[in-house]
PDB file of C-alpha atoms and ligand atoms in Angstrom:
ATOM      1  CA  UNK Y   1      -2.933 -20.983 -18.336  1.00 67.00           C
ATOM      2  CA  UNK Y   2      -5.009 -19.108 -20.901  1.00 82.00           C
ATOM      3  CA  UNK Y   3      -5.745 -16.199 -18.586  1.00 94.00           C
ATOM      4  CA  UNK Y   4      -2.031 -15.539 -18.085  1.00 96.00           C
ATOM      5  CA  UNK Y   5      -1.580 -15.362 -21.854  1.00 97.00           C
ATOM      6  CA  UNK Y   6      -4.530 -12.982 -22.150  1.00 97.00           C
ATOM      7  CA  UNK Y   7      -3.151 -10.779 -19.346  1.00 98.00           C
ATOM      8  CA  UNK Y   8       0.275 -10.727 -20.998  1.00 98.00           C
ATOM      9  CA  UNK Y   9      -1.275  -9.676 -24.283  1.00 98.00           C
ATOM     10  CA  UNK Y  10      -3.310  -6.877 -22.712  1.00 98.00           C
ATOM     11  CA  UNK Y  11      -0.339  -5.547 -20.766  1.00 98.00           C
ATOM     12  CA  UNK Y  12       1.916  -5.747 -23.768  1.00 98.00           C
ATOM     13  CA  UNK Y  13      -0.566  -3.780 -25.894  1.00 98.00           C
ATOM     14  CA  UNK Y  14      -1.140  -1.135 -23.188  1.00 98.00           C
ATOM     15  CA  UNK Y  15       0.783   2.109 -23.524  1.00 97.00           C
ATOM     16  CA  UNK Y  16      -0.426   3.551 -20.223  1.00 98.00           C
ATOM     17  CA  UNK Y  17      -0.385   1.231 -17.201  1.00 98.00           C
ATOM     18  CA  UNK Y  18      -1.398   1.893 -13.607  1.00 98.00           C
ATOM     19  CA  UNK Y  19      -0.769  -0.544 -10.762  1.00 98.00           C
ATOM     20  CA  UNK Y  20      -2.464  -0.657  -7.357  1.00 98.00           C
ATOM     21  CA  UNK Y  21      -0.727  -2.760  -4.709  1.00 98.00           C
ATOM     22  CA  UNK Y  22      -1.715  -3.846  -1.218  1.00 98.00           C
ATOM     23  CA  UNK Y  23      -0.271  -5.771   1.702  1.00 98.00           C
ATOM     24  CA  UNK Y  24      -0.324  -9.065  -0.243  1.00 98.00           C
ATOM     25  CA  UNK Y  25       2.654  -8.009  -2.365  1.00 98.00           C
ATOM     26  CA  UNK Y  26       4.803  -7.683   0.768  1.00 98.00           C
ATOM     27  CA  UNK Y  27       3.519 -10.917   2.347  1.00 98.00           C
ATOM     28  CA  UNK Y  28       6.242 -12.957   0.637  1.00 98.00           C
ATOM     29  CA  UNK Y  29       8.795 -10.635   2.249  1.00 98.00           C
ATOM     30  CA  UNK Y  30       7.450 -11.762   5.641  1.00 97.00           C
ATOM     31  CA  UNK Y  31       5.348  -8.692   6.426  1.00 97.00           C
ATOM     32  CA  UNK Y  32       1.912  -9.590   7.793  1.00 96.00           C
ATOM     33  CA  UNK Y  33      -1.194  -8.518   5.847  1.00 97.00           C
ATOM     34  CA  UNK Y  34      -4.204  -6.978   7.581  1.00 95.00           C
ATOM     35  CA  UNK Y  35      -7.016  -9.401   6.772  1.00 94.00           C
ATOM     36  CA  UNK Y  36      -7.077 -13.136   6.172  1.00 84.00           C
ATOM     37  CA  UNK Y  37      -4.979 -15.824   7.925  1.00 85.00           C
ATOM     38  CA  UNK Y  38      -2.264 -14.263  10.092  1.00 88.00           C
ATOM     39  CA  UNK Y  39      -3.580 -10.774   9.291  1.00 92.00           C
ATOM     40  CA  UNK Y  40      -2.943  -7.982  11.803  1.00 92.00           C
ATOM     41  CA  UNK Y  41      -6.635  -7.166  12.111  1.00 90.00           C
ATOM     42  CA  UNK Y  42      -7.367 -10.784  13.176  1.00 88.00           C
ATOM     43  CA  UNK Y  43      -6.088 -10.134  16.702  1.00 87.00           C
ATOM     44  CA  UNK Y  44      -5.952  -6.356  16.928  1.00 89.00           C
ATOM     45  CA  UNK Y  45      -8.644  -3.765  16.443  1.00 90.00           C
ATOM     46  CA  UNK Y  46      -7.918  -0.954  13.966  1.00 89.00           C
ATOM     47  CA  UNK Y  47      -9.796   1.468  16.189  1.00 87.00           C
ATOM     48  CA  UNK Y  48      -7.290   0.776  19.020  1.00 90.00           C
ATOM     49  CA  UNK Y  49      -4.202   1.443  16.893  1.00 94.00           C
ATOM     50  CA  UNK Y  50      -4.897   3.147  13.601  1.00 96.00           C
ATOM     51  CA  UNK Y  51      -7.177   6.087  14.308  1.00 96.00           C
ATOM     52  CA  UNK Y  52      -6.536   9.665  15.485  1.00 96.00           C
ATOM     53  CA  UNK Y  53      -8.672   8.879  18.558  1.00 96.00           C
ATOM     54  CA  UNK Y  54      -6.450   5.924  19.509  1.00 96.00           C
ATOM     55  CA  UNK Y  55      -3.371   8.171  19.241  1.00 96.00           C
ATOM     56  CA  UNK Y  56      -4.989  10.830  21.370  1.00 95.00           C
ATOM     57  CA  UNK Y  57      -5.923   8.225  24.007  1.00 95.00           C
ATOM     58  CA  UNK Y  58      -2.607   6.393  24.137  1.00 95.00           C
ATOM     59  CA  UNK Y  59       0.197   7.753  21.903  1.00 96.00           C
ATOM     60  CA  UNK Y  60       2.786   5.504  23.553  1.00 95.00           C
ATOM     61  CA  UNK Y  61       0.884   2.314  22.716  1.00 95.00           C
ATOM     62  CA  UNK Y  62       0.272   3.441  19.121  1.00 96.00           C
ATOM     63  CA  UNK Y  63       3.969   4.305  18.704  1.00 97.00           C
ATOM     64  CA  UNK Y  64       5.008   0.931  20.119  1.00 96.00           C
ATOM     65  CA  UNK Y  65       2.900  -0.830  17.494  1.00 96.00           C
ATOM     66  CA  UNK Y  66       4.337   1.232  14.643  1.00 97.00           C
ATOM     67  CA  UNK Y  67       7.901   0.787  15.922  1.00 97.00           C
ATOM     68  CA  UNK Y  68       7.323  -3.000  16.070  1.00 96.00           C
ATOM     69  CA  UNK Y  69       6.103  -2.893  12.471  1.00 97.00           C
ATOM     70  CA  UNK Y  70       9.106  -0.754  11.452  1.00 98.00           C
ATOM     71  CA  UNK Y  71      11.353  -3.437  12.964  1.00 97.00           C
ATOM     72  CA  UNK Y  72       9.667  -6.196  10.930  1.00 97.00           C
ATOM     73  CA  UNK Y  73       9.949  -4.137   7.755  1.00 98.00           C
ATOM     74  CA  UNK Y  74      13.585  -3.184   8.375  1.00 98.00           C
ATOM     75  CA  UNK Y  75      14.443  -6.878   8.610  1.00 98.00           C
ATOM     76  CA  UNK Y  76      12.599  -7.680   5.358  1.00 98.00           C
ATOM     77  CA  UNK Y  77      13.758  -7.369   1.764  1.00 98.00           C
ATOM     78  CA  UNK Y  78      11.779  -6.742  -1.439  1.00 98.00           C
ATOM     79  CA  UNK Y  79      10.643  -9.898  -3.253  1.00 98.00           C
ATOM     80  CA  UNK Y  80      10.144 -10.969  -6.874  1.00 98.00           C
ATOM     81  CA  UNK Y  81       6.745  -9.223  -6.982  1.00 98.00           C
ATOM     82  CA  UNK Y  82       8.226  -5.827  -6.070  1.00 98.00           C
ATOM     83  CA  UNK Y  83      11.122  -6.355  -8.476  1.00 98.00           C
ATOM     84  CA  UNK Y  84       8.874  -7.270 -11.383  1.00 98.00           C
ATOM     85  CA  UNK Y  85       7.088  -3.913 -11.055  1.00 98.00           C
ATOM     86  CA  UNK Y  86      10.442  -2.159 -11.416  1.00 98.00           C
ATOM     87  CA  UNK Y  87      10.890  -4.005 -14.719  1.00 98.00           C
ATOM     88  CA  UNK Y  88       7.365  -3.064 -15.859  1.00 98.00           C
ATOM     89  CA  UNK Y  89       8.032   0.604 -15.094  1.00 98.00           C
ATOM     90  CA  UNK Y  90      11.074   0.454 -17.345  1.00 97.00           C
ATOM     91  CA  UNK Y  91       9.005  -1.033 -20.188  1.00 97.00           C
ATOM     92  CA  UNK Y  92       6.200   1.529 -20.187  1.00 97.00           C
ATOM     93  CA  UNK Y  93       6.542   5.213 -20.912  1.00 94.00           C
ATOM     94  CA  UNK Y  94       3.312   5.991 -19.042  1.00 98.00           C
ATOM     95  CA  UNK Y  95       3.434   4.102 -15.769  1.00 98.00           C
ATOM     96  CA  UNK Y  96       2.094   4.861 -12.292  1.00 98.00           C
ATOM     97  CA  UNK Y  97       2.508   2.704  -9.209  1.00 98.00           C
ATOM     98  CA  UNK Y  98      -0.086   3.414  -6.551  1.00 99.00           C
ATOM     99  CA  UNK Y  99       0.430   1.643  -3.247  1.00 98.00           C
ATOM    100  CA  UNK Y 100      -1.600   1.301  -0.078  1.00 98.00           C
ATOM    101  CA  UNK Y 101       1.528  -0.063   1.597  1.00 98.00           C
ATOM    102  CA  UNK Y 102       3.490   2.091   3.993  1.00 98.00           C
ATOM    103  CA  UNK Y 103       6.501  -0.236   4.167  1.00 98.00           C
ATOM    104  CA  UNK Y 104       8.733   1.378   1.518  1.00 98.00           C
ATOM    105  CA  UNK Y 105       9.601  -1.959  -0.139  1.00 98.00           C
ATOM    106  CA  UNK Y 106       8.695  -0.621  -3.593  1.00 98.00           C
ATOM    107  CA  UNK Y 107      11.288   2.154  -3.103  1.00 98.00           C
ATOM    108  CA  UNK Y 108      13.875  -0.336  -1.894  1.00 98.00           C
ATOM    109  CA  UNK Y 109      13.204  -2.571  -4.926  1.00 98.00           C
ATOM    110  CA  UNK Y 110      13.916   0.408  -7.191  1.00 98.00           C
ATOM    111  CA  UNK Y 111      10.505   1.655  -8.340  1.00 98.00           C
ATOM    112  CA  UNK Y 112      10.743   5.348  -9.222  1.00 97.00           C
ATOM    113  CA  UNK Y 113       7.272   6.797  -9.490  1.00 93.00           C
ATOM    114  CA  UNK Y 114       5.263   5.734  -6.445  1.00 98.00           C
ATOM    115  CA  UNK Y 115       2.090   7.291  -5.111  1.00 98.00           C
ATOM    116  CA  UNK Y 116       1.833   6.348  -1.429  1.00 98.00           C
ATOM    117  CA  UNK Y 117      -1.827   6.945  -0.801  1.00 98.00           C
ATOM    118  CA  UNK Y 118      -1.727   5.615   2.783  1.00 98.00           C
ATOM    119  CA  UNK Y 119       1.487   7.433   3.714  1.00 98.00           C
ATOM    120  CA  UNK Y 120       4.893   6.139   4.741  1.00 98.00           C
ATOM    121  CA  UNK Y 121       5.795   4.412   8.013  1.00 98.00           C
ATOM    122  CA  UNK Y 122       9.363   5.797   7.724  1.00 98.00           C
ATOM    123  CA  UNK Y 123       8.117   9.360   8.055  1.00 98.00           C
ATOM    124  CA  UNK Y 124       7.525  10.926  11.430  1.00 98.00           C
ATOM    125  CA  UNK Y 125       5.412  14.032  11.331  1.00 98.00           C
ATOM    126  CA  UNK Y 126       3.869  16.561  13.659  1.00 98.00           C
ATOM    127  CA  UNK Y 127       0.260  16.029  14.698  1.00 97.00           C
ATOM    128  CA  UNK Y 128      -0.318  19.813  14.574  1.00 97.00           C
ATOM    129  CA  UNK Y 129       2.087  21.632  12.228  1.00 98.00           C
ATOM    130  CA  UNK Y 130       3.637  20.767   8.799  1.00 97.00           C
ATOM    131  CA  UNK Y 131       6.934  19.539  10.305  1.00 98.00           C
ATOM    132  CA  UNK Y 132       8.079  16.111   9.083  1.00 98.00           C
ATOM    133  CA  UNK Y 133      11.259  14.092   8.718  1.00 97.00           C
ATOM    134  CA  UNK Y 134      12.493  10.658   7.676  1.00 97.00           C
ATOM    135  CA  UNK Y 135      12.993   8.483  10.741  1.00 97.00           C
ATOM    136  CA  UNK Y 136      14.779   5.096  10.854  1.00 95.00           C
ATOM    137  CA  UNK Y 137      14.171   4.436  14.543  1.00 96.00           C
ATOM    138  CA  UNK Y 138      12.570   1.100  15.387  1.00 96.00           C
ATOM    139  CA  UNK Y 139      12.889   1.363  19.137  1.00 95.00           C
ATOM    140  CA  UNK Y 140      11.997   4.753  20.515  1.00 92.00           C
ATOM    141  CA  UNK Y 141       8.946   6.926  20.185  1.00 91.00           C
ATOM    142  CA  UNK Y 142      10.168  10.344  19.087  1.00 89.00           C
ATOM    143  CA  UNK Y 143      10.077  13.326  21.460  1.00 89.00           C
ATOM    144  CA  UNK Y 144       7.777  16.263  20.744  1.00 96.00           C
ATOM    145  CA  UNK Y 145       7.867  18.422  17.606  1.00 98.00           C
ATOM    146  CA  UNK Y 146      11.016  20.607  17.407  1.00 97.00           C
ATOM    147  CA  UNK Y 147       8.975  23.349  15.711  1.00 98.00           C
ATOM    148  CA  UNK Y 148       5.849  23.618  17.845  1.00 98.00           C
ATOM    149  CA  UNK Y 149       6.157  21.149  20.725  1.00 98.00           C
ATOM    150  CA  UNK Y 150       3.089  19.076  19.776  1.00 97.00           C
ATOM    151  CA  UNK Y 151       3.147  15.262  19.627  1.00 97.00           C
ATOM    152  CA  UNK Y 152       4.955  13.639  16.725  1.00 98.00           C
ATOM    153  CA  UNK Y 153       3.098  10.810  14.978  1.00 98.00           C
ATOM    154  CA  UNK Y 154       3.756   8.199  12.294  1.00 98.00           C
ATOM    155  CA  UNK Y 155       3.349   9.575   8.752  1.00 98.00           C
ATOM    156  CA  UNK Y 156       0.616   7.131   7.817  1.00 98.00           C
ATOM    157  CA  UNK Y 157      -3.066   7.634   7.054  1.00 98.00           C
ATOM    158  CA  UNK Y 158      -5.378   6.420   9.807  1.00 97.00           C
ATOM    159  CA  UNK Y 159      -8.990   5.359   9.515  1.00 96.00           C
ATOM    160  CA  UNK Y 160     -11.207   8.409   9.399  1.00 95.00           C
ATOM    161  CA  UNK Y 161      -8.477  10.622   7.884  1.00 97.00           C
ATOM    162  CA  UNK Y 162      -8.261  12.017   4.362  1.00 97.00           C
ATOM    163  CA  UNK Y 163      -5.769  10.618   1.906  1.00 98.00           C
ATOM    164  CA  UNK Y 164      -2.866  12.887   0.857  1.00 97.00           C
ATOM    165  CA  UNK Y 165      -4.490  15.206  -1.670  1.00 97.00           C
ATOM    166  CA  UNK Y 166      -1.842  15.432  -4.374  1.00 97.00           C
ATOM    167  CA  UNK Y 167      -1.079  11.698  -4.431  1.00 98.00           C
ATOM    168  CA  UNK Y 168      -4.779  10.845  -4.513  1.00 98.00           C
ATOM    169  CA  UNK Y 169      -5.587  13.255  -7.360  1.00 98.00           C
ATOM    170  CA  UNK Y 170      -2.681  11.869  -9.359  1.00 98.00           C
ATOM    171  CA  UNK Y 171      -3.800   8.301  -8.649  1.00 98.00           C
ATOM    172  CA  UNK Y 172      -7.326   9.001  -9.905  1.00 98.00           C
ATOM    173  CA  UNK Y 173      -5.960  10.668 -13.023  1.00 98.00           C
ATOM    174  CA  UNK Y 174      -3.515   7.861 -13.778  1.00 98.00           C
ATOM    175  CA  UNK Y 175      -6.140   5.139 -13.354  1.00 98.00           C
ATOM    176  CA  UNK Y 176      -8.717   6.969 -15.511  1.00 98.00           C
ATOM    177  CA  UNK Y 177      -6.154   7.400 -18.289  1.00 98.00           C
ATOM    178  CA  UNK Y 178      -4.607   3.921 -18.092  1.00 98.00           C
ATOM    179  CA  UNK Y 179      -5.296   1.240 -20.676  1.00 98.00           C
ATOM    180  CA  UNK Y 180      -4.859  -1.346 -17.931  1.00 98.00           C
ATOM    181  CA  UNK Y 181      -5.041  -1.190 -14.129  1.00 98.00           C
ATOM    182  CA  UNK Y 182      -3.134  -4.063 -12.545  1.00 98.00           C
ATOM    183  CA  UNK Y 183      -4.327  -4.717  -8.984  1.00 98.00           C
ATOM    184  CA  UNK Y 184      -1.980  -6.874  -6.932  1.00 98.00           C
ATOM    185  CA  UNK Y 185      -2.278  -8.255  -3.402  1.00 98.00           C
ATOM    186  CA  UNK Y 186      -5.113  -6.176  -2.057  1.00 98.00           C
ATOM    187  CA  UNK Y 187      -8.430  -7.265  -0.580  1.00 97.00           C
ATOM    188  CA  UNK Y 188      -9.912  -4.188  -2.297  1.00 95.00           C
ATOM    189  CA  UNK Y 189     -12.179  -3.586   0.674  1.00 95.00           C
ATOM    190  CA  UNK Y 190     -10.819  -0.278   1.996  1.00 96.00           C
ATOM    191  CA  UNK Y 191     -12.182   2.899   0.421  1.00 96.00           C
ATOM    192  CA  UNK Y 192     -11.431   5.282  -1.152  1.00 97.00           C
ATOM    193  CA  UNK Y 193      -8.498   3.179  -2.485  1.00 98.00           C
ATOM    194  CA  UNK Y 194     -10.778   0.375  -3.696  1.00 98.00           C
ATOM    195  CA  UNK Y 195     -12.828   2.985  -5.565  1.00 98.00           C
ATOM    196  CA  UNK Y 196      -9.963   3.260  -8.063  1.00 98.00           C
ATOM    197  CA  UNK Y 197     -11.121  -0.039  -9.554  1.00 98.00           C
ATOM    198  CA  UNK Y 198     -14.380   1.630 -10.599  1.00 97.00           C
ATOM    199  CA  UNK Y 199     -12.481   4.238 -12.632  1.00 98.00           C
ATOM    200  CA  UNK Y 200     -10.470   1.770 -14.690  1.00 98.00           C
ATOM    201  CA  UNK Y 201     -11.171   0.688 -18.263  1.00 97.00           C
ATOM    202  CA  UNK Y 202      -9.649  -2.747 -17.845  1.00 98.00           C
ATOM    203  CA  UNK Y 203      -8.618  -4.391 -14.561  1.00 98.00           C
ATOM    204  CA  UNK Y 204      -6.263  -7.344 -14.188  1.00 98.00           C
ATOM    205  CA  UNK Y 205      -6.266  -8.701 -10.648  1.00 98.00           C
ATOM    206  CA  UNK Y 206      -3.549 -10.835  -9.048  1.00 98.00           C
ATOM    207  CA  UNK Y 207      -4.490 -12.310  -5.695  1.00 98.00           C
ATOM    208  CA  UNK Y 208      -4.119 -15.562  -3.801  1.00 97.00           C
ATOM    209  CA  UNK Y 209      -7.812 -15.485  -3.020  1.00 97.00           C
ATOM    210  CA  UNK Y 210     -11.051 -14.219  -4.449  1.00 96.00           C
ATOM    211  CA  UNK Y 211     -11.931 -10.591  -3.644  1.00 97.00           C
ATOM    212  CA  UNK Y 212     -15.201  -8.644  -3.947  1.00 95.00           C
ATOM    213  CA  UNK Y 213     -13.980  -7.524  -7.400  1.00 96.00           C
ATOM    214  CA  UNK Y 214     -12.835 -10.885  -8.772  1.00 97.00           C
ATOM    215  CA  UNK Y 215     -16.055 -11.481 -10.719  1.00 96.00           C
ATOM    216  CA  UNK Y 216     -16.184  -7.960 -12.120  1.00 95.00           C
ATOM    217  CA  UNK Y 217     -12.666  -7.550 -13.441  1.00 97.00           C
ATOM    218  CA  UNK Y 218     -11.505  -8.372 -16.982  1.00 98.00           C
ATOM    219  CA  UNK Y 219      -9.002 -10.986 -15.809  1.00 98.00           C
ATOM    220  CA  UNK Y 220      -8.578 -12.430 -12.326  1.00 98.00           C
ATOM    221  CA  UNK Y 221      -5.385 -14.411 -11.774  1.00 98.00           C
ATOM    222  CA  UNK Y 222      -5.202 -16.640  -8.714  1.00 98.00           C
ATOM    223  CA  UNK Y 223      -1.694 -16.969  -7.241  1.00 98.00           C
ATOM    224  CA  UNK Y 224       0.974 -15.122  -5.325  1.00 98.00           C
ATOM    225  CA  UNK Y 225       2.415 -11.830  -6.557  1.00 98.00           C
ATOM    226  CA  UNK Y 226       5.937 -13.273  -6.430  1.00 98.00           C
ATOM    227  CA  UNK Y 227       4.943 -16.098  -8.729  1.00 98.00           C
ATOM    228  CA  UNK Y 228       2.420 -14.480 -11.076  1.00 98.00           C
ATOM    229  CA  UNK Y 229       3.746 -10.935 -11.666  1.00 98.00           C
ATOM    230  CA  UNK Y 230       7.143 -11.969 -13.120  1.00 98.00           C
ATOM    231  CA  UNK Y 231       5.270 -14.123 -15.669  1.00 97.00           C
ATOM    232  CA  UNK Y 232       3.205 -11.231 -17.004  1.00 98.00           C
ATOM    233  CA  UNK Y 233       5.909  -9.346 -18.932  1.00 96.00           C
TER     234      UNK Y 233
HETATM  235  P1  OAD J 301      -5.446  -6.847   3.217  1.00 60.64           P
HETATM  236  O1  OAD J 301      -4.778  -7.549   4.352  1.00 60.64           O
HETATM  237  O2  OAD J 301      -6.831  -6.361   3.412  1.00 60.64           O
HETATM  238  O3  OAD J 301      -5.468  -7.790   1.947  1.00 60.64           O
HETATM  239  C1  OAD J 301      -4.339  -8.479   1.522  1.00 60.64           C
HETATM  240  C2  OAD J 301      -4.731  -9.228   0.263  1.00 60.64           C
HETATM  241  O4  OAD J 301      -3.577  -9.833  -0.266  1.00 60.64           O
HETATM  242  C3  OAD J 301      -5.758 -10.356   0.480  1.00 60.64           C
HETATM  243  O5  OAD J 301      -6.771 -10.246  -0.507  1.00 60.64           O
HETATM  244  C4  OAD J 301      -4.937 -11.650   0.310  1.00 60.64           C
HETATM  245  O6  OAD J 301      -5.703 -12.681  -0.314  1.00 60.64           O
HETATM  246  C5  OAD J 301      -3.864 -11.163  -0.632  1.00 60.64           C
HETATM  247  N1  OAD J 301      -2.582 -11.874  -0.506  1.00 60.64           N
HETATM  248  C6  OAD J 301      -1.925 -12.292   0.594  1.00 60.64           C
HETATM  249  N2  OAD J 301      -0.725 -12.788   0.290  1.00 60.64           N
HETATM  250  C7  OAD J 301      -0.604 -12.672  -1.048  1.00 60.64           C
HETATM  251  C8  OAD J 301       0.437 -12.975  -1.993  1.00 60.64           C
HETATM  252  N3  OAD J 301       1.603 -13.494  -1.602  1.00 60.64           N
HETATM  253  N4  OAD J 301       0.216 -12.708  -3.292  1.00 60.64           N
HETATM  254  C9  OAD J 301      -0.969 -12.186  -3.710  1.00 60.64           C
HETATM  255  N5  OAD J 301      -1.972 -11.859  -2.875  1.00 60.64           N
HETATM  256  C10 OAD J 301      -1.792 -12.097  -1.577  1.00 60.64           C
HETATM  257  O7  OAD J 301      -4.458  -5.668   2.766  1.00 60.64           O
HETATM  258  P2  OAD J 301      -4.801  -4.363   1.902  1.00 60.64           P
HETATM  259  O8  OAD J 301      -5.752  -4.691   0.830  1.00 60.64           O
HETATM  260  O9  OAD J 301      -3.503  -3.758   1.544  1.00 60.64           O
HETATM  261  O10 OAD J 301      -4.952   0.701   5.651  1.00 60.64           O
HETATM  262  O11 OAD J 301      -5.511  -3.482   2.993  1.00 60.64           O
HETATM  263  C11 OAD J 301      -5.884  -2.182   2.665  1.00 60.64           C
HETATM  264  C12 OAD J 301      -5.702  -1.267   3.826  1.00 60.64           C
HETATM  265  O12 OAD J 301      -6.330  -1.805   4.982  1.00 60.64           O
HETATM  266  C13 OAD J 301      -4.256  -1.086   4.281  1.00 60.64           C
HETATM  267  O13 OAD J 301      -3.557  -0.130   3.516  1.00 60.64           O
HETATM  268  C14 OAD J 301      -4.422  -0.627   5.679  1.00 60.64           C
HETATM  269  C15 OAD J 301      -5.424  -1.658   6.118  1.00 60.64           C
HETATM  270  O14 OAD J 301      -6.168  -1.386   7.243  1.00 60.64           O
HETATM  271  C16 OAD J 301      -4.733   1.572   6.626  1.00 60.64           C
HETATM  272  O15 OAD J 301      -4.041   1.293   7.586  1.00 60.64           O
HETATM  273  C17 OAD J 301      -5.373   2.887   6.410  1.00 60.64           C
END
């Protein structure tokens, strides 16, 4: 495939590389995506589960959903797509992995520098004060905050909330300075994350399906992350 060869050449020539990943890269590990066939948002409404208002209305139900997702993730393992990004990081002196995923599979694969712009499902934090901790529980909603007594919540970003400031600033900087932005397994429909594509000089997209950006990027590769990414370097 000519496009694969072109993508390989561009990545090989790039000294600074940024990568943006989405739920599609974890799909081959058995973790459901949000949109598309089998996607979580096919049967569930984000406003019922992934907003501050939903948590205020029914914290128990929101926790149950996140604990169920933690269970799925705990049973999963990183796949060839995650592992290939570890290899790419080792090849490039200027490398930044930006992920919208909260599952932690990039960490478990061995990636070092990860900007988690939508947070981390394995963090439990206070809804009022700065208290937070790592939390492996997949069965029980945590009790109230040991510091201030307020409700503890999952350490993820919900719709309507700001992205973590430091990670987001670093992501914007890395993408603006990168020779290539590799975008893998995201529908590129959720902003501000999708806005990163506008800042990039050259975008290579890897996705099973067409996205709103497919016609605007330098190279759009159709296939799964687990199959395509390991062939790119
Ligand atoms: P989506 O579910 O919106 O998109 C997943 C994308 O991955 C789709 O474009 C699929 O075609 C593609 N895909 C699926 N399997 C694939 C595979 N094996 N290889 C390559 N591509 C594959 O997930 P995101 O784009 O990550 O936010 O969604 C962005 C945000 O929306 C999430 O971070 C989450 C969600 O609501 C919050 O919760 C704030």
